[in-house]
Amino acid sequence: MVLHYVYTKKMDLDFYQNLGSNIKKRRKEIGLTQQQLADKVNISLNFMGKIEVAFSKPSLDTLIDLAEALDTTVSELTKFN
């Protein structure tokens, strides 16, 4: 039996919305502003805000940098309930 996995735009949007939410939650837990986190990762405040609301998608390198700046892992940032 062969299982086929269908990837949809909705799944893509859900992933990035959850990712942004996890980044925002972790950022607030450690008491950083968007500007402070953006500065730590060397990205613009505008891009940081867009990541948190799933308007922009971070590259893998940026995601790794965000995880490091948030003192967590990419695995934790991409863990969804």
N, CA, C and O atoms as a GROMACS GRO file, in nm:
protein
  324
    1MET      N    1   0.084  -0.118   0.000
    1MET     CA    2   0.000   0.000   0.000
    1MET      C    3   0.089   0.125   0.000
    1MET      O    4   0.182   0.136   0.080
    2VAL      N    5   0.060   0.216  -0.089
    2VAL     CA    6   0.136   0.339  -0.100
    2VAL      C    7   0.052   0.454  -0.046
    2VAL      O    8  -0.062   0.474  -0.087
    3LEU      N    9   0.111   0.528   0.047
    3LEU     CA   10   0.041   0.645   0.100
    3LEU      C   11   0.092   0.769   0.029
    3LEU      O   12   0.212   0.787   0.010
    4HIS      N   13   0.000   0.852  -0.010
    4HIS     CA   14   0.037   0.976  -0.076
    4HIS      C   15   0.011   1.092   0.019
    4HIS      O   16  -0.096   1.101   0.080
    5TYR      N   17   0.107   1.178   0.030
    5TYR     CA   18   0.095   1.295   0.115
    5TYR      C   19   0.068   1.415   0.025
    5TYR      O   20   0.148   1.446  -0.063
    6VAL      N   21  -0.041   1.481   0.048
    6VAL     CA   22  -0.078   1.596  -0.032
    6VAL      C   23  -0.046   1.722   0.048
    6VAL      O   24  -0.101   1.744   0.156
    7TYR      N   25   0.042   1.801  -0.006
    7TYR     CA   26   0.082   1.925   0.059
    7TYR      C   27   0.001   2.038  -0.002
    7TYR      O   28   0.000   2.056  -0.124
    8THR      N   29  -0.066   2.113   0.081
    8THR     CA   30  -0.152   2.220   0.030
    8THR      C   31  -0.102   2.355   0.079
    8THR      O   32  -0.023   2.364   0.172
    9LYS      N   33  -0.150   2.459   0.015
    9LYS     CA   34  -0.116   2.594   0.058
    9LYS      C   35  -0.167   2.620   0.199
    9LYS      O   36  -0.104   2.694   0.275
   10LYS      N   37  -0.279   2.560   0.235
   10LYS     CA   38  -0.334   2.575   0.370
   10LYS      C   39  -0.237   2.517   0.472
   10LYS      O   40  -0.216   2.576   0.578
   11MET      N   41  -0.178   2.403   0.441
   11MET     CA   42  -0.081   2.342   0.532
   11MET      C   43   0.042   2.432   0.545
   11MET      O   44   0.097   2.447   0.654
   12ASP      N   45   0.082   2.491   0.436
   12ASP     CA   46   0.196   2.583   0.436
   12ASP      C   47   0.164   2.703   0.526
   12ASP      O   48   0.246   2.743   0.608
   13LEU      N   49   0.047   2.760   0.508
   13LEU     CA   50   0.006   2.876   0.588
   13LEU      C   51  -0.003   2.838   0.736
   13LEU      O   52   0.045   2.913   0.821
   14ASP      N   53  -0.063   2.724   0.766
   14ASP     CA   54  -0.074   2.678   0.905
   14ASP      C   55   0.064   2.664   0.968
   14ASP      O   56   0.086   2.704   1.082
   15PHE      N   57   0.158   2.605   0.893
   15PHE     CA   58   0.294   2.587   0.945
   15PHE      C   59   0.355   2.721   0.983
   15PHE      O   60   0.407   2.736   1.093
   16TYR      N   61   0.350   2.818   0.892
   16TYR     CA   62   0.415   2.946   0.918
   16TYR      C   63   0.341   3.030   1.022
   16TYR      O   64   0.403   3.108   1.094
   17GLN      N   65   0.209   3.013   1.032
   17GLN     CA   66   0.135   3.082   1.138
   17GLN      C   67   0.174   3.025   1.274
   17GLN      O   68   0.195   3.100   1.370
   18ASN      N   69   0.183   2.894   1.284
   18ASN     CA   70   0.225   2.831   1.409
   18ASN      C   71   0.370   2.866   1.444
   18ASN      O   72   0.401   2.892   1.560
   19LEU      N   73   0.456   2.866   1.344
   19LEU     CA   74   0.595   2.904   1.366
   19LEU      C   75   0.604   3.046   1.421
   19LEU      O   76   0.671   3.071   1.520
   20GLY      N   77   0.535   3.138   1.356
   20GLY     CA   78   0.536   3.278   1.400
   20GLY      C   79   0.483   3.294   1.541
   20GLY      O   80   0.537   3.371   1.620
   21SER      N   81   0.378   3.220   1.571
   21SER     CA   82   0.320   3.224   1.705
   21SER      C   83   0.418   3.171   1.809
   21SER      O   84   0.431   3.229   1.917
   22ASN      N   85   0.487   3.063   1.777
   22ASN     CA   86   0.586   3.007   1.870
   22ASN      C   87   0.704   3.102   1.890
   22ASN      O   88   0.754   3.116   2.002
   23ILE      N   89   0.747   3.168   1.784
   23ILE     CA   90   0.856   3.264   1.796
   23ILE      C   91   0.814   3.380   1.886
   23ILE      O   92   0.887   3.420   1.975
   24LYS      N   93   0.695   3.432   1.861
   24LYS     CA   94   0.644   3.544   1.941
   24LYS      C   95   0.630   3.504   2.089
   24LYS      O   96   0.668   3.579   2.178
   25LYS      N   97   0.574   3.386   2.112
   25LYS     CA   98   0.555   3.338   2.250
   25LYS      C   99   0.689   3.327   2.322
   25LYS      O  100   0.703   3.373   2.435
   26ARG      N  101   0.786   3.265   2.256
   26ARG     CA  102   0.919   3.248   2.317
   26ARG      C  103   0.986   3.383   2.339
   26ARG      O  104   1.049   3.405   2.442
   27ARG      N  105   0.974   3.472   2.243
   27ARG     CA  106   1.033   3.606   2.254
   27ARG      C  107   0.980   3.677   2.377
   27ARG      O  108   1.055   3.738   2.453
   28LYS      N  109   0.849   3.669   2.397
   28LYS     CA  110   0.787   3.734   2.512
   28LYS      C  111   0.826   3.666   2.643
   28LYS      O  112   0.845   3.733   2.745
   29GLU      N  113   0.839   3.533   2.640
   29GLU     CA  114   0.881   3.459   2.760
   29GLU      C  115   1.016   3.506   2.812
   29GLU      O  116   1.038   3.513   2.933
   30ILE      N  117   1.106   3.538   2.720
   30ILE     CA  118   1.239   3.580   2.765
   30ILE      C  119   1.254   3.732   2.769
   30ILE      O  120   1.363   3.784   2.792
   31GLY      N  121   1.144   3.803   2.745
   31GLY     CA  122   1.142   3.947   2.765
   31GLY      C  123   1.209   4.031   2.658
   31GLY      O  124   1.265   4.137   2.687
   32LEU      N  125   1.204   3.985   2.534
   32LEU     CA  126   1.262   4.062   2.424
   32LEU      C  127   1.153   4.132   2.343
   32LEU      O  128   1.042   4.079   2.327
   33THR      N  129   1.185   4.249   2.294
   33THR     CA  130   1.097   4.316   2.198
   33THR      C  131   1.128   4.260   2.060
   33THR      O  132   1.230   4.194   2.039
   34GLN      N  133   1.040   4.288   1.965
   34GLN     CA  134   1.069   4.248   1.826
   34GLN      C  135   1.199   4.312   1.780
   34GLN      O  136   1.279   4.248   1.713
   35GLN      N  137   1.220   4.437   1.815
   35GLN     CA  138   1.342   4.508   1.773
   35GLN      C  139   1.466   4.442   1.830
   35GLN      O  140   1.565   4.424   1.759
   36GLN      N  141   1.462   4.406   1.958
   36GLN     CA  142   1.578   4.341   2.020
   36GLN      C  143   1.609   4.208   1.953
   36GLN      O  144   1.725   4.176   1.928
   37LEU      N  145   1.506   4.130   1.925
   37LEU     CA  146   1.528   4.001   1.859
   37LEU      C  147   1.578   4.022   1.717
   37LEU      O  148   1.671   3.953   1.674
   38ALA      N  149   1.519   4.116   1.645
   38ALA     CA  150   1.565   4.145   1.509
   38ALA      C  151   1.712   4.185   1.509
   38ALA      O  152   1.788   4.142   1.423
   39ASP      N  153   1.752   4.267   1.606
   39ASP     CA  154   1.892   4.310   1.616
   39ASP      C  155   1.985   4.191   1.642
   39ASP      O  156   2.093   4.182   1.584
   40LYS      N  157   1.943   4.100   1.729
   40LYS     CA  158   2.025   3.982   1.761
   40LYS      C  159   2.045   3.893   1.639
   40LYS      O  160   2.149   3.829   1.624
   41VAL      N  161   1.944   3.889   1.551
   41VAL     CA  162   1.948   3.801   1.434
   41VAL      C  163   1.995   3.875   1.309
   41VAL      O  164   2.015   3.814   1.203
   42ASN      N  165   2.012   4.004   1.323
   42ASN     CA  166   2.058   4.088   1.211
   42ASN      C  167   1.959   4.090   1.095
   42ASN      O  168   1.995   4.077   0.978
   43ILE      N  169   1.830   4.108   1.132
   43ILE     CA  170   1.726   4.127   1.031
   43ILE      C  171   1.650   4.255   1.066
   43ILE      O  172   1.666   4.309   1.176
   44SER      N  173   1.570   4.303   0.976
   44SER     CA  174   1.496   4.427   1.001
   44SER      C  175   1.377   4.401   1.094
   44SER      O  176   1.324   4.290   1.100
   45LEU      N  177   1.337   4.505   1.164
   45LEU     CA  178   1.218   4.498   1.248
   45LEU      C  179   1.097   4.460   1.163
   45LEU      O  180   1.013   4.380   1.205
   46ASN      N  181   1.088   4.516   1.045
   46ASN     CA  182   0.978   4.488   0.953
   46ASN      C  183   0.971   4.338   0.920
   46ASN      O  184   0.864   4.278   0.927
   47PHE      N  185   1.085   4.280   0.886
   47PHE     CA  186   1.089   4.137   0.854
   47PHE      C  187   1.054   4.053   0.976
   47PHE      O  188   0.983   3.954   0.965
   48MET      N  189   1.104   4.092   1.092
   48MET     CA  190   1.073   4.020   1.216
   48MET      C  191   0.922   4.017   1.240
   48MET      O  192   0.866   3.912   1.271
   49GLY      N  193   0.858   4.131   1.225
   49GLY     CA  194   0.713   4.138   1.243
   49GLY      C  195   0.639   4.051   1.143
   49GLY      O  196   0.541   3.986   1.177
   50LYS      N  197   0.687   4.051   1.020
   50LYS     CA  198   0.622   3.971   0.916
   50LYS      C  199   0.638   3.822   0.940
   50LYS      O  200   0.550   3.743   0.906
   51ILE      N  201   0.750   3.781   0.999
   51ILE     CA  202   0.768   3.640   1.034
   51ILE      C  203   0.666   3.599   1.139
   51ILE      O  204   0.604   3.493   1.129
   52GLU      N  205   0.647   3.685   1.240
   52GLU     CA  206   0.556   3.651   1.349
   52GLU      C  207   0.409   3.640   1.305
   52GLU      O  208   0.331   3.570   1.369
   53VAL      N  209   0.373   3.708   1.198
   53VAL     CA  210   0.234   3.699   1.149
   53VAL      C  211   0.221   3.617   1.021
   53VAL      O  212   0.117   3.618   0.956
   54ALA      N  213   0.328   3.546   0.986
   54ALA     CA  214   0.329   3.454   0.872
   54ALA      C  215   0.312   3.524   0.738
   54ALA      O  216   0.265   3.464   0.641
   55PHE      N  217   0.350   3.651   0.731
   55PHE     CA  218   0.347   3.722   0.604
   55PHE      C  219   0.475   3.694   0.526
   55PHE      O  220   0.475   3.698   0.402
   56SER      N  221   0.583   3.668   0.599
   56SER     CA  222   0.711   3.633   0.537
   56SER      C  223   0.761   3.502   0.596
   56SER      O  224   0.730   3.468   0.710
   57LYS      N  225   0.838   3.431   0.517
   57LYS     CA  226   0.892   3.301   0.558
   57LYS      C  227   1.043   3.314   0.579
   57LYS      O  228   1.115   3.355   0.488
   58PRO      N  229   1.091   3.279   0.699
   58PRO     CA  230   1.236   3.288   0.722
   58PRO      C  231   1.309   3.175   0.650
   58PRO      O  232   1.255   3.066   0.634
   59SER      N  233   1.431   3.202   0.608
   59SER     CA  234   1.515   3.096   0.553
   59SER      C  235   1.555   3.003   0.666
   59SER      O  236   1.537   3.036   0.783
   60LEU      N  237   1.608   2.888   0.632
   60LEU     CA  238   1.655   2.795   0.734
   60LEU      C  239   1.764   2.860   0.819
   60LEU      O  240   1.765   2.844   0.941
   61ASP      N  241   1.855   2.933   0.756
   61ASP     CA  242   1.961   3.000   0.831
   61ASP      C  243   1.904   3.100   0.930
   61ASP      O  244   1.950   3.108   1.044
   62THR      N  245   1.803   3.176   0.888
   62THR     CA  246   1.740   3.274   0.977
   62THR      C  247   1.666   3.202   1.089
   62THR      O  248   1.669   3.247   1.204
   63LEU      N  249   1.601   3.092   1.058
   63LEU     CA  250   1.531   3.016   1.160
   63LEU      C  251   1.629   2.962   1.264
   63LEU      O  252   1.600   2.965   1.384
   64ILE      N  253   1.742   2.915   1.221
   64ILE     CA  254   1.846   2.868   1.314
   64ILE      C  255   1.895   2.984   1.400
   64ILE      O  256   1.910   2.969   1.522
   65ASP      N  257   1.919   3.100   1.339
   65ASP     CA  258   1.962   3.218   1.414
   65ASP      C  259   1.856   3.261   1.515
   65ASP      O  260   1.890   3.300   1.627
   66LEU      N  261   1.729   3.254   1.478
   66LEU     CA  262   1.620   3.290   1.569
   66LEU      C  263   1.618   3.193   1.688
   66LEU      O  264   1.605   3.236   1.802
   67ALA      N  265   1.630   3.066   1.660
   67ALA     CA  266   1.631   2.966   1.768
   67ALA      C  267   1.745   2.993   1.865
   67ALA      O  268   1.726   2.988   1.987
   68GLU      N  269   1.863   3.021   1.812
   68GLU     CA  270   1.978   3.050   1.898
   68GLU      C  271   1.955   3.176   1.981
   68GLU      O  272   1.984   3.178   2.101
   69ALA      N  273   1.902   3.280   1.918
   69ALA     CA  274   1.877   3.406   1.989
   69ALA      C  275   1.769   3.390   2.095
   69ALA      O  276   1.769   3.462   2.195
   70LEU      N  277   1.678   3.296   2.074
   70LEU     CA  278   1.570   3.272   2.169
   70LEU      C  279   1.606   3.162   2.269
   70LEU      O  280   1.522   3.120   2.349
   71ASP      N  281   1.730   3.116   2.264
   71ASP     CA  282   1.780   3.012   2.354
   71ASP      C  283   1.689   2.889   2.352
   71ASP      O  284   1.649   2.837   2.456
   72THR      N  285   1.659   2.844   2.229
   72THR     CA  286   1.577   2.725   2.210
   72THR      C  287   1.628   2.654   2.086
   72THR      O  288   1.736   2.684   2.036
   73THR      N  289   1.551   2.560   2.037
   73THR     CA  290   1.591   2.484   1.918
   73THR      C  291   1.490   2.507   1.805
   73THR      O  292   1.376   2.549   1.828
   74VAL      N  293   1.533   2.478   1.684
   74VAL     CA  294   1.442   2.484   1.571
   74VAL      C  295   1.330   2.383   1.592
   74VAL      O  296   1.215   2.409   1.558
   75SER      N  297   1.363   2.269   1.648
   75SER     CA  298   1.263   2.167   1.676
   75SER      C  299   1.152   2.221   1.768
   75SER      O  300   1.034   2.197   1.744
   76GLU      N  301   1.191   2.293   1.871
   76GLU     CA  302   1.091   2.351   1.961
   76GLU      C  303   1.007   2.457   1.892
   76GLU      O  304   0.886   2.465   1.914
   77LEU      N  305   1.069   2.539   1.808
   77LEU     CA  306   0.996   2.643   1.738
   77LEU      C  307   0.898   2.586   1.636
   77LEU      O  308   0.797   2.649   1.604
   78THR      N  309   0.928   2.467   1.587
   78THR     CA  310   0.839   2.407   1.486
   78THR      C  311   0.750   2.298   1.544
   78THR      O  312   0.688   2.222   1.470
   79LYS      N  313   0.743   2.291   1.676
   79LYS     CA  314   0.656   2.194   1.742
   79LYS      C  315   0.518   2.256   1.757
   79LYS      O  316   0.504   2.364   1.814
   80PHE      N  317   0.419   2.187   1.705
   80PHE     CA  318   0.283   2.242   1.708
   80PHE      C  319   0.188   2.146   1.776
   80PHE      O  320   0.196   2.024   1.759
   81ASN      N  321   0.098   2.201   1.853
   81ASN     CA  322  -0.002   2.119   1.923
   81ASN      C  323  -0.126   2.106   1.838
   81ASN      O  324  -0.222   2.041   1.879
   0.00000   0.00000   0.00000
